[in-house]
Amino acid sequence: MQRSTEDYPIRQVIPYHDNPALDSNPEVQSYYDEPPIQSQPGIHAPSPLHSSADLSNPNSQHSQAQHPTDVPLMASASAYNNLEAPRNSDWLEKTQRSNKRSKFIVIGAVLTLAVLIAVGVSVGVVLSKKKTSNNSSSSGTASPTSTGVPPGTNPDDPSNFQKNPALKQSFYGIAYTPLGSQLPDCGNSLQEVIEDIQLLSQLTTNIRLYGADCNQSALVLAAIEATKVNMNVYLGNYPAVDDNGTAYQRQKGEIMSALQTYGAEHVAGVTVGNEFILDYITEAGQSDPNGSAGQQAAAMLIPWIQDTRTMLSSLNLGKTIPVGNADAGSYFNTQVLEAVDYGMSNVHPWFANQSIQDAAGWTAEFFLTTNVDFAATLSNNPKMYIAETGWPTNTSQFNYSPDDGVSLASVANLQIYVDTFVCQANQNGTGYFFFEYCDEPWKATTYGGVEGYWGLFDSNKNFKNLTIPTCSV
């Protein structure tokens, strides 16, 4: 996803700082004057929600103290000094000494017995409490602090996972690519995708994929099945503009295999092409999606769309799966839109040089006038979605441009965009896929600028410092 202001030609905005007072702030001003040096994230770290985490066993038994077997009946007598008294006679002194000794022995015995009784009662109470605690642990009602295990967590069952109270299911959809899904490395895994689906399911019930390489389709469908969450996925086939259909055919096979294995219960559509028209006409040095280069691109893309429909029909999946296309908002070819069931439009206020205060309103207006209204004029009336929209939270020095946006790339501004776009879009009935699930380090090193920093989570699956609004979809 690389954009320029030419992608959104309908509105030109002169760059400006959101607040003139920021000019006097040296820390903020340095963002415009000196590109920040962004350290790149390292290897993907395991998530704290990893289902194979070594959690304590909630059924573990506490060791219990045993009753002492040999308890002395009486402590040994200790020496004491006789109280002085007037001397009467030797016999009287001996008699008094003997009586006093007997008296102290009796008193000592009584005190010792009382102490032993008290100790016995205390030991009994302690053991009773421990037994009660163990019985409570065995029945699964112990508190998290007593066992170290959150209630209801089963590390062996991906469908029984710990929820993050900061996450709310307020998004219509989220754009998602499993980390490690780029050829030739293919470093993704089912365990990682399961973790992703566990987190995504707390934010939305719809996700979209871009391509099918590295077994993405099967991994996602397997993860949805394992977690038993309410999730629909738009599978994707991301063909290249310069390989004579090789990438298309390869990914078609991946999608077919995934559907044959896991079925279509959770599949909402298959999107063929992502910014294919944009890429093709840009390489040709043109800008009109319906110009000569755009028509050449459409002549390649439409047969693949039709072939995908044929493939899906041949699988006898028990449902008709819609087939669509995704492109930059201003680059839909009319013939391509006429050939699909739905269109997905990438609408980015950042690349249109919109301020964060104007971003949500501009996105809604652009999508309605440029995509929805136009699609309604076509005979097939394809349903239109926003395929990507969001706000970056950082930038890297590589390919950094101080003119990349009139508002800062920051978590604070992402929060503003979430607050001003999400619930309003839900209320308007707009289908959208927020961009994106997590930061992608490979984009930061390959493309630079803000490309790697659009996630609601960082690349280690740590939720950014955001507050998700509460609203129904």
GROMACS .gro file of C-alpha atoms in nm:
model
  473
    1MET     CA    1   0.000   0.000   0.000
    2GLN     CA    2   0.190   0.300  -0.131
    3ARG     CA    3  -0.006   0.613  -0.200
    4SER     CA    4   0.037   0.963  -0.326
    5THR     CA    5  -0.197   1.260  -0.327
    6GLU     CA    6  -0.274   1.178  -0.692
    7ASP     CA    7  -0.477   0.879  -0.573
    8TYR     CA    8  -0.742   1.118  -0.440
    9PRO     CA    9  -0.767   1.400  -0.696
   10ILE     CA   10  -1.108   1.533  -0.600
   11ARG     CA   11  -0.987   1.753  -0.318
   12GLN     CA   12  -0.662   1.939  -0.269
   13VAL     CA   13  -0.565   2.060   0.075
   14ILE     CA   14  -0.269   2.287   0.146
   15PRO     CA   15  -0.055   2.124   0.417
   16TYR     CA   16  -0.085   2.288   0.755
   17HIS     CA   17  -0.025   2.209   1.116
   18ASP     CA   18  -0.338   2.122   1.309
   19ASN     CA   19  -0.271   2.383   1.573
   20PRO     CA   20  -0.062   2.694   1.514
   21ALA     CA   21   0.056   2.670   1.871
   22LEU     CA   22   0.246   2.356   1.774
   23ASP     CA   23   0.494   2.569   1.581
   24SER     CA   24   0.630   2.694   1.910
   25ASN     CA   25   0.668   2.345   2.050
   26PRO     CA   26   1.023   2.226   1.966
   27GLU     CA   27   0.937   1.860   2.018
   28VAL     CA   28   0.647   1.869   1.775
   29GLN     CA   29   0.825   2.102   1.533
   30SER     CA   30   1.114   1.855   1.518
   31TYR     CA   31   0.873   1.605   1.358
   32TYR     CA   32   0.854   1.833   1.055
   33ASP     CA   33   1.217   1.946   1.056
   34GLU     CA   34   1.402   1.630   1.147
   35PRO     CA   35   1.273   1.283   1.053
   36PRO     CA   36   1.258   1.063   1.363
   37ILE     CA   37   1.475   0.755   1.364
   38GLN     CA   38   1.250   0.456   1.409
   39SER     CA   39   1.403   0.139   1.541
   40GLN     CA   40   1.267  -0.163   1.360
   41PRO     CA   41   1.083  -0.433   1.556
   42GLY     CA   42   1.272  -0.756   1.592
   43ILE     CA   43   1.157  -1.114   1.570
   44HIS     CA   44   0.789  -1.169   1.632
   45ALA     CA   45   0.757  -1.231   2.005
   46PRO     CA   46   0.504  -1.474   2.153
   47SER     CA   47   0.179  -1.317   2.267
   48PRO     CA   48   0.084  -1.312   2.635
   49LEU     CA   49  -0.239  -1.476   2.516
   50HIS     CA   50  -0.043  -1.769   2.362
   51SER     CA   51  -0.263  -2.072   2.419
   52SER     CA   52   0.041  -2.289   2.497
   53ALA     CA   53   0.158  -2.060   2.776
   54ASP     CA   54   0.277  -2.241   3.087
   55LEU     CA   55  -0.006  -2.159   3.325
   56SER     CA   56  -0.038  -2.308   3.670
   57ASN     CA   57  -0.280  -2.597   3.710
   58PRO     CA   58  -0.598  -2.473   3.883
   59ASN     CA   59  -0.652  -2.824   4.016
   60SER     CA   60  -0.316  -2.852   4.184
   61GLN     CA   61  -0.334  -2.957   4.551
   62HIS     CA   62  -0.171  -2.751   4.822
   63SER     CA   63   0.054  -2.942   5.059
   64GLN     CA   64  -0.106  -2.981   5.398
   65ALA     CA   65   0.067  -2.967   5.737
   66GLN     CA   66   0.050  -3.286   5.939
   67HIS     CA   67  -0.053  -3.317   6.304
   68PRO     CA   68   0.253  -3.367   6.526
   69THR     CA   69   0.287  -3.725   6.642
   70ASP     CA   70   0.480  -3.666   6.965
   71VAL     CA   71   0.355  -3.371   7.164
   72PRO     CA   72   0.495  -3.347   7.517
   73LEU     CA   73   0.223  -3.345   7.779
   74MET     CA   74   0.412  -3.098   7.996
   75ALA     CA   75   0.717  -2.883   7.952
   76SER     CA   76   1.019  -2.959   8.167
   77ALA     CA   77   1.024  -2.772   8.497
   78SER     CA   78   1.243  -2.467   8.500
   79ALA     CA   79   1.441  -2.344   8.799
   80TYR     CA   80   1.296  -2.068   9.010
   81ASN     CA   81   1.399  -1.868   9.316
   82ASN     CA   82   1.195  -1.915   9.632
   83LEU     CA   83   1.027  -1.605   9.767
   84GLU     CA   84   1.198  -1.478  10.079
   85ALA     CA   85   1.005  -1.511  10.407
   86PRO     CA   86   1.088  -1.458  10.772
   87ARG     CA   87   1.272  -1.758  10.914
   88ASN     CA   88   1.059  -1.941  11.176
   89SER     CA   89   1.247  -2.260  11.218
   90ASP     CA   90   1.427  -2.511  11.002
   91TRP     CA   91   1.127  -2.745  11.000
   92LEU     CA   92   0.892  -2.464  10.910
   93GLU     CA   93   1.124  -2.346  10.635
   94LYS     CA   94   1.146  -2.695  10.485
   95THR     CA   95   0.768  -2.738  10.502
   96GLN     CA   96   0.704  -2.403  10.339
   97ARG     CA   97   0.963  -2.473  10.069
   98SER     CA   98   0.804  -2.809   9.993
   99ASN     CA   99   0.449  -2.666   9.978
  100LYS     CA  100   0.557  -2.383   9.751
  101ARG     CA  101   0.738  -2.621   9.517
  102SER     CA  102   0.427  -2.835   9.484
  103LYS     CA  103   0.212  -2.529   9.426
  104PHE     CA  104   0.436  -2.404   9.137
  105ILE     CA  105   0.445  -2.749   8.981
  106VAL     CA  106   0.066  -2.761   8.972
  107ILE     CA  107   0.042  -2.409   8.830
  108GLY     CA  108   0.303  -2.488   8.561
  109ALA     CA  109   0.119  -2.801   8.460
  110VAL     CA  110  -0.210  -2.616   8.425
  111LEU     CA  111  -0.052  -2.340   8.214
  112THR     CA  112   0.125  -2.590   7.991
  113LEU     CA  113  -0.199  -2.780   7.932
  114ALA     CA  114  -0.376  -2.456   7.840
  115VAL     CA  115  -0.105  -2.367   7.591
  116LEU     CA  116  -0.124  -2.711   7.431
  117ILE     CA  117  -0.501  -2.684   7.395
  118ALA     CA  118  -0.468  -2.343   7.227
  119VAL     CA  119  -0.204  -2.476   6.987
  120GLY     CA  120  -0.422  -2.772   6.898
  121VAL     CA  121  -0.719  -2.550   6.821
  122SER     CA  122  -0.508  -2.319   6.600
  123VAL     CA  123  -0.362  -2.610   6.403
  124GLY     CA  124  -0.710  -2.748   6.349
  125VAL     CA  125  -0.839  -2.416   6.215
  126VAL     CA  126  -0.545  -2.376   5.975
  127LEU     CA  127  -0.582  -2.727   5.839
  128SER     CA  128  -0.955  -2.678   5.799
  129LYS     CA  129  -0.898  -2.363   5.594
  130LYS     CA  130  -0.641  -2.538   5.374
  131LYS     CA  131  -0.878  -2.824   5.312
  132THR     CA  132  -1.153  -2.581   5.218
  133SER     CA  133  -0.917  -2.395   4.983
  134ASN     CA  134  -0.814  -2.720   4.814
  135ASN     CA  135  -1.173  -2.828   4.772
  136SER     CA  136  -1.250  -2.489   4.619
  137SER     CA  137  -0.960  -2.525   4.374
  138SER     CA  138  -1.073  -2.872   4.277
  139SER     CA  139  -1.421  -2.745   4.196
  140GLY     CA  140  -1.281  -2.467   3.972
  141THR     CA  141  -1.406  -2.176   4.183
  142ALA     CA  142  -1.075  -2.046   4.313
  143SER     CA  143  -0.992  -1.685   4.247
  144PRO     CA  144  -0.711  -1.596   4.002
  145THR     CA  145  -0.488  -1.477   4.286
  146SER     CA  146  -0.513  -1.807   4.474
  147THR     CA  147  -0.409  -2.022   4.176
  148GLY     CA  148  -0.245  -1.790   3.924
  149VAL     CA  149  -0.486  -1.910   3.651
  150PRO     CA  150  -0.761  -1.686   3.509
  151PRO     CA  151  -1.100  -1.857   3.552
  152GLY     CA  152  -1.225  -2.030   3.239
  153THR     CA  153  -0.885  -2.052   3.070
  154ASN     CA  154  -0.794  -2.384   2.914
  155PRO     CA  155  -0.453  -2.380   2.742
  156ASP     CA  156  -0.544  -2.696   2.550
  157ASP     CA  157  -0.864  -2.552   2.398
  158PRO     CA  158  -0.823  -2.251   2.160
  159SER     CA  159  -1.195  -2.175   2.195
  160ASN     CA  160  -1.153  -2.111   2.568
  161PHE     CA  161  -0.926  -1.808   2.578
  162GLN     CA  162  -0.864  -1.511   2.802
  163LYS     CA  163  -1.044  -1.191   2.697
  164ASN     CA  164  -0.887  -0.844   2.695
  165PRO     CA  165  -1.124  -0.595   2.862
  166ALA     CA  166  -0.977  -0.314   2.650
  167LEU     CA  167  -1.113  -0.472   2.331
  168LYS     CA  168  -1.470  -0.415   2.214
  169GLN     CA  169  -1.651  -0.561   1.915
  170SER     CA  170  -1.722  -0.217   1.767
  171PHE     CA  171  -1.561  -0.250   1.421
  172TYR     CA  172  -1.753  -0.364   1.114
  173GLY     CA  173  -1.439  -0.530   0.982
  174ILE     CA  174  -1.059  -0.528   1.002
  175ALA     CA  175  -0.800  -0.578   0.729
  176TYR     CA  176  -0.571  -0.867   0.818
  177THR     CA  177  -0.263  -1.041   0.688
  178PRO     CA  178  -0.095  -1.305   0.907
  179LEU     CA  179   0.264  -1.201   0.976
  180GLY     CA  180   0.506  -1.414   0.776
  181SER     CA  181   0.277  -1.461   0.476
  182GLN     CA  182   0.511  -1.328   0.208
  183LEU     CA  183   0.689  -1.554  -0.036
  184PRO     CA  184   0.942  -1.705  -0.034
  185ASP     CA  185   0.983  -1.720   0.346
  186CYS     CA  186   0.630  -1.812   0.462
  187GLY     CA  187   0.697  -1.778   0.834
  188ASN     CA  188   0.335  -1.793   0.949
  189SER     CA  189   0.191  -2.075   1.160
  190LEU     CA  190  -0.145  -2.203   1.278
  191GLN     CA  191  -0.064  -2.119   1.640
  192GLU     CA  192   0.010  -1.756   1.551
  193VAL     CA  193  -0.305  -1.727   1.341
  194ILE     CA  194  -0.513  -1.877   1.623
  195GLU     CA  195  -0.383  -1.603   1.854
  196ASP     CA  196  -0.471  -1.342   1.590
  197ILE     CA  197  -0.825  -1.473   1.550
  198GLN     CA  198  -0.871  -1.480   1.927
  199LEU     CA  199  -0.782  -1.110   1.940
  200LEU     CA  200  -0.965  -1.009   1.622
  201SER     CA  201  -1.284  -1.179   1.737
  202GLN     CA  202  -1.295  -0.937   2.030
  203LEU     CA  203  -1.300  -0.642   1.786
  204THR     CA  204  -1.508  -0.755   1.487
  205THR     CA  205  -1.696  -1.036   1.318
  206ASN     CA  206  -1.551  -0.965   0.969
  207ILE     CA  207  -1.197  -0.974   0.833
  208ARG     CA  208  -1.053  -0.951   0.485
  209LEU     CA  209  -0.740  -1.112   0.345
  210TYR     CA  210  -0.538  -0.975   0.055
  211GLY     CA  211  -0.385  -1.288  -0.091
  212ALA     CA  212  -0.361  -1.664  -0.047
  213ASP     CA  213   0.013  -1.733  -0.057
  214CYS     CA  214   0.175  -1.920   0.231
  215ASN     CA  215  -0.146  -2.113   0.303
  216GLN     CA  216  -0.321  -1.805   0.448
  217SER     CA  217  -0.672  -1.915   0.353
  218ALA     CA  218  -0.646  -2.258   0.515
  219LEU     CA  219  -0.474  -2.122   0.827
  220VAL     CA  220  -0.743  -1.862   0.886
  221LEU     CA  221  -1.032  -2.102   0.828
  222ALA     CA  222  -0.865  -2.360   1.053
  223ALA     CA  223  -0.816  -2.098   1.326
  224ILE     CA  224  -1.181  -1.989   1.308
  225GLU     CA  225  -1.285  -2.352   1.336
  226ALA     CA  226  -1.053  -2.413   1.634
  227THR     CA  227  -1.153  -2.100   1.825
  228LYS     CA  228  -1.526  -2.142   1.749
  229VAL     CA  229  -1.566  -1.764   1.720
  230ASN     CA  230  -1.825  -1.576   1.518
  231MET     CA  231  -1.610  -1.466   1.224
  232ASN     CA  232  -1.658  -1.423   0.849
  233VAL     CA  233  -1.363  -1.385   0.614
  234TYR     CA  234  -1.327  -1.242   0.266
  235LEU     CA  235  -1.056  -1.455   0.107
  236GLY     CA  236  -0.821  -1.285  -0.138
  237ASN     CA  237  -0.633  -1.360  -0.459
  238TYR     CA  238  -0.358  -1.101  -0.518
  239PRO     CA  239  -0.243  -1.140  -0.882
  240ALA     CA  240   0.064  -0.963  -1.017
  241VAL     CA  241   0.048  -0.732  -1.318
  242ASP     CA  242   0.359  -0.872  -1.487
  243ASP     CA  243   0.367  -1.254  -1.456
  244ASN     CA  244   0.103  -1.367  -1.708
  245GLY     CA  245  -0.128  -1.501  -1.439
  246THR     CA  246   0.121  -1.717  -1.249
  247ALA     CA  247   0.040  -1.563  -0.910
  248TYR     CA  248  -0.333  -1.581  -0.982
  249GLN     CA  249  -0.324  -1.953  -1.066
  250ARG     CA  250  -0.106  -2.035  -0.765
  251GLN     CA  251  -0.339  -1.858  -0.521
  252LYS     CA  252  -0.648  -1.999  -0.692
  253GLY     CA  253  -0.518  -2.345  -0.603
  254GLU     CA  254  -0.459  -2.240  -0.241
  255ILE     CA  255  -0.813  -2.104  -0.209
  256MET     CA  256  -0.965  -2.413  -0.369
  257SER     CA  257  -0.775  -2.645  -0.135
  258ALA     CA  258  -0.879  -2.445   0.173
  259LEU     CA  259  -1.246  -2.451   0.073
  260GLN     CA  260  -1.235  -2.824   0.002
  261THR     CA  261  -1.086  -2.883   0.347
  262TYR     CA  262  -1.279  -2.641   0.567
  263GLY     CA  263  -1.591  -2.559   0.366
  264ALA     CA  264  -1.747  -2.219   0.308
  265GLU     CA  265  -1.945  -2.162   0.628
  266HIS     CA  266  -1.725  -1.871   0.734
  267VAL     CA  267  -1.640  -1.740   0.385
  268ALA     CA  268  -1.823  -1.418   0.291
  269GLY     CA  269  -1.653  -1.361  -0.044
  270VAL     CA  270  -1.342  -1.398  -0.259
  271THR     CA  271  -1.171  -1.078  -0.370
  272VAL     CA  272  -0.975  -1.104  -0.696
  273GLY     CA  273  -0.717  -0.830  -0.737
  274ASN     CA  274  -0.590  -0.566  -0.498
  275GLU     CA  275  -0.501  -0.232  -0.661
  276PHE     CA  276  -0.438  -0.418  -0.986
  277ILE     CA  277  -0.567  -0.132  -1.204
  278LEU     CA  278  -0.368   0.125  -1.004
  279ASP     CA  279  -0.046  -0.073  -1.036
  280TYR     CA  280  -0.091  -0.148  -1.404
  281ILE     CA  281  -0.171   0.203  -1.524
  282THR     CA  282   0.098   0.353  -1.298
  283GLU     CA  283   0.361   0.133  -1.462
  284ALA     CA  284   0.223   0.247  -1.797
  285GLY     CA  285   0.260   0.611  -1.695
  286GLN     CA  286  -0.114   0.679  -1.705
  287SER     CA  287  -0.371   0.785  -1.447
  288ASP     CA  288  -0.714   0.716  -1.600
  289PRO     CA  289  -0.850   0.375  -1.492
  290ASN     CA  290  -1.071   0.373  -1.804
  291GLY     CA  291  -0.795   0.480  -2.041
  292SER     CA  292  -0.602   0.250  -2.271
  293ALA     CA  293  -0.386   0.103  -1.995
  294GLY     CA  294  -0.689   0.064  -1.771
  295GLN     CA  295  -0.871  -0.128  -2.041
  296GLN     CA  296  -0.571  -0.354  -2.093
  297ALA     CA  297  -0.562  -0.426  -1.720
  298ALA     CA  298  -0.935  -0.496  -1.715
  299ALA     CA  299  -0.892  -0.742  -2.003
  300MET     CA  300  -0.656  -0.939  -1.777
  301LEU     CA  301  -0.854  -0.907  -1.456
  302ILE     CA  302  -1.208  -0.985  -1.573
  303PRO     CA  303  -1.126  -1.339  -1.700
  304TRP     CA  304  -0.974  -1.418  -1.360
  305ILE     CA  305  -1.289  -1.294  -1.187
  306GLN     CA  306  -1.501  -1.516  -1.412
  307ASP     CA  307  -1.266  -1.810  -1.361
  308THR     CA  308  -1.296  -1.772  -0.985
  309ARG     CA  309  -1.674  -1.788  -1.008
  310THR     CA  310  -1.648  -2.106  -1.215
  311MET     CA  311  -1.409  -2.262  -0.964
  312LEU     CA  312  -1.634  -2.181  -0.668
  313SER     CA  313  -1.938  -2.321  -0.846
  314SER     CA  314  -1.756  -2.644  -0.925
  315LEU     CA  315  -1.687  -2.711  -0.557
  316ASN     CA  316  -2.058  -2.751  -0.472
  317LEU     CA  317  -2.016  -2.566  -0.144
  318GLY     CA  318  -2.387  -2.535  -0.072
  319LYS     CA  319  -2.386  -2.156  -0.106
  320THR     CA  320  -2.305  -1.895  -0.366
  321ILE     CA  321  -1.992  -1.706  -0.264
  322PRO     CA  322  -1.974  -1.348  -0.397
  323VAL     CA  323  -1.669  -1.250  -0.603
  324GLY     CA  324  -1.532  -0.897  -0.584
  325ASN     CA  325  -1.241  -0.667  -0.657
  326ALA     CA  326  -1.042  -0.418  -0.448
  327ASP     CA  327  -0.862  -0.106  -0.569
  328ALA     CA  328  -0.767   0.244  -0.471
  329GLY     CA  329  -1.073   0.465  -0.437
  330SER     CA  330  -1.020   0.664  -0.758
  331TYR     CA  331  -0.897   0.375  -0.973
  332PHE     CA  332  -1.192   0.144  -1.032
  333ASN     CA  333  -1.234   0.045  -1.392
  334THR     CA  334  -1.600   0.055  -1.495
  335GLN     CA  335  -1.591  -0.279  -1.678
  336VAL     CA  336  -1.432  -0.448  -1.376
  337LEU     CA  337  -1.701  -0.313  -1.143
  338GLU     CA  338  -1.965  -0.439  -1.386
  339ALA     CA  339  -1.814  -0.788  -1.360
  340VAL     CA  340  -1.817  -0.824  -0.978
  341ASP     CA  341  -2.065  -0.870  -0.695
  342TYR     CA  342  -1.888  -0.620  -0.473
  343GLY     CA  343  -1.611  -0.362  -0.481
  344MET     CA  344  -1.368  -0.276  -0.204
  345SER     CA  345  -1.227   0.076  -0.206
  346ASN     CA  346  -0.908   0.187  -0.031
  347VAL     CA  347  -0.982   0.530   0.117
  348HIS     CA  348  -0.698   0.691   0.312
  349PRO     CA  349  -0.732   1.047   0.442
  350TRP     CA  350  -0.362   1.044   0.533
  351PHE     CA  351  -0.254   1.005   0.170
  352ALA     CA  352  -0.513   1.262   0.063
  353ASN     CA  353  -0.338   1.519   0.284
  354GLN     CA  354  -0.634   1.558   0.515
  355SER     CA  355  -0.591   1.685   0.869
  356ILE     CA  356  -0.694   1.452   1.146
  357GLN     CA  357  -0.987   1.682   1.228
  358ASP     CA  358  -1.121   1.648   0.872
  359ALA     CA  359  -1.021   1.287   0.814
  360ALA     CA  360  -1.341   1.102   0.907
  361GLY     CA  361  -1.575   1.343   0.730
  362TRP     CA  362  -1.360   1.344   0.416
  363THR     CA  363  -1.351   0.961   0.411
  364ALA     CA  364  -1.730   0.933   0.431
  365GLU     CA  365  -1.785   1.197   0.162
  366PHE     CA  366  -1.523   1.056  -0.075
  367PHE     CA  367  -1.654   0.700  -0.047
  368LEU     CA  368  -2.014   0.804  -0.099
  369THR     CA  369  -1.963   1.033  -0.398
  370THR     CA  370  -1.678   0.849  -0.570
  371ASN     CA  371  -1.769   0.485  -0.512
  372VAL     CA  372  -2.120   0.424  -0.376
  373ASP     CA  373  -2.304   0.669  -0.599
  374PHE     CA  374  -2.116   0.555  -0.908
  375ALA     CA  375  -2.174   0.184  -0.839
  376ALA     CA  376  -2.547   0.255  -0.808
  377THR     CA  377  -2.551   0.369  -1.173
  378LEU     CA  378  -2.427   0.029  -1.298
  379SER     CA  379  -2.669  -0.240  -1.406
  380ASN     CA  380  -2.532  -0.496  -1.158
  381ASN     CA  381  -2.523  -0.240  -0.872
  382PRO     CA  382  -2.224  -0.396  -0.691
  383LYS     CA  383  -2.219  -0.354  -0.314
  384MET     CA  384  -1.937  -0.122  -0.212
  385TYR     CA  385  -1.715  -0.150   0.094
  386ILE     CA  386  -1.426   0.055   0.225
  387ALA     CA  387  -1.142  -0.195   0.197
  388GLU     CA  388  -0.888   0.011   0.390
  389THR     CA  389  -0.908   0.318   0.609
  390GLY     CA  390  -0.713   0.417   0.917
  391TRP     CA  391  -0.436   0.637   1.047
  392PRO     CA  392  -0.062   0.563   1.090
  393THR     CA  393   0.097   0.582   1.433
  394ASN     CA  394   0.465   0.622   1.342
  395THR     CA  395   0.711   0.661   1.057
  396SER     CA  396   1.057   0.536   0.976
  397GLN     CA  397   1.352   0.736   0.848
  398PHE     CA  398   1.371   0.525   0.535
  399ASN     CA  399   1.175   0.704   0.260
  400TYR     CA  400   1.055   0.954   0.516
  401SER     CA  401   0.888   1.265   0.378
  402PRO     CA  402   0.801   1.569   0.592
  403ASP     CA  403   0.515   1.638   0.349
  404ASP     CA  404   0.364   1.292   0.397
  405GLY     CA  405   0.070   1.426   0.594
  406VAL     CA  406  -0.053   1.751   0.743
  407SER     CA  407  -0.121   1.585   1.081
  408LEU     CA  408   0.115   1.373   1.284
  409ALA     CA  409   0.140   0.999   1.246
  410SER     CA  410   0.072   0.913   1.610
  411VAL     CA  411  -0.132   0.695   1.841
  412ALA     CA  412  -0.310   1.008   1.966
  413ASN     CA  413  -0.430   1.090   1.614
  414LEU     CA  414  -0.529   0.728   1.550
  415GLN     CA  415  -0.744   0.760   1.860
  416ILE     CA  416  -0.911   1.069   1.711
  417TYR     CA  417  -0.980   0.885   1.386
  418VAL     CA  418  -1.125   0.586   1.570
  419ASP     CA  419  -1.345   0.818   1.776
  420THR     CA  420  -1.473   1.015   1.477
  421PHE     CA  421  -1.509   0.739   1.219
  422VAL     CA  422  -1.602   0.400   1.366
  423CYS     CA  423  -1.937   0.458   1.536
  424GLN     CA  424  -2.048   0.709   1.274
  425ALA     CA  425  -1.975   0.462   0.993
  426ASN     CA  426  -2.164   0.190   1.182
  427GLN     CA  427  -2.462   0.420   1.223
  428ASN     CA  428  -2.457   0.505   0.852
  429GLY     CA  429  -2.453   0.137   0.754
  430THR     CA  430  -2.110   0.162   0.590
  431GLY     CA  431  -1.926  -0.163   0.544
  432TYR     CA  432  -1.556  -0.099   0.610
  433PHE     CA  433  -1.237  -0.282   0.701
  434PHE     CA  434  -1.025  -0.081   0.938
  435PHE     CA  435  -0.660  -0.079   0.839
  436GLU     CA  436  -0.517  -0.275   1.006
  437TYR     CA  437  -0.482  -0.550   1.266
  438CYS     CA  438  -0.115  -0.505   1.354
  439ASP     CA  439   0.202  -0.329   1.240
  440GLU     CA  440   0.398  -0.504   0.966
  441PRO     CA  441   0.776  -0.463   1.004
  442TRP     CA  442   0.851  -0.590   0.654
  443LYS     CA  443   0.670  -0.289   0.506
  444ALA     CA  444   0.880  -0.050   0.714
  445THR     CA  445   1.200  -0.198   0.573
  446THR     CA  446   1.070  -0.248   0.218
  447TYR     CA  447   0.872   0.072   0.162
  448GLY     CA  448   0.962   0.293   0.458
  449GLY     CA  449   0.773   0.600   0.570
  450VAL     CA  450   0.449   0.524   0.750
  451GLU     CA  451   0.385   0.196   0.565
  452GLY     CA  452   0.470  -0.033   0.854
  453TYR     CA  453   0.275   0.143   1.130
  454TRP     CA  454  -0.100   0.124   1.074
  455GLY     CA  455  -0.191  -0.144   1.325
  456LEU     CA  456  -0.426  -0.133   1.620
  457PHE     CA  457  -0.164  -0.367   1.770
  458ASP     CA  458   0.212  -0.348   1.732
  459SER     CA  459   0.393  -0.632   1.557
  460ASN     CA  460   0.424  -0.820   1.888
  461LYS     CA  461   0.045  -0.815   1.933
  462ASN     CA  462   0.053  -0.556   2.208
  463PHE     CA  463  -0.260  -0.341   2.190
  464LYS     CA  464  -0.166   0.022   2.139
  465ASN     CA  465  -0.269   0.285   2.391
  466LEU     CA  466  -0.619   0.323   2.250
  467THR     CA  467  -0.972   0.335   2.384
  468ILE     CA  468  -1.227   0.156   2.167
  469PRO     CA  469  -1.565   0.331   2.160
  470THR     CA  470  -1.874   0.131   2.247
  471CYS     CA  471  -2.117   0.110   1.956
  472SER     CA  472  -2.314  -0.159   1.776
  473VAL     CA  473  -2.239  -0.263   1.421
   0.00000   0.00000   0.00000
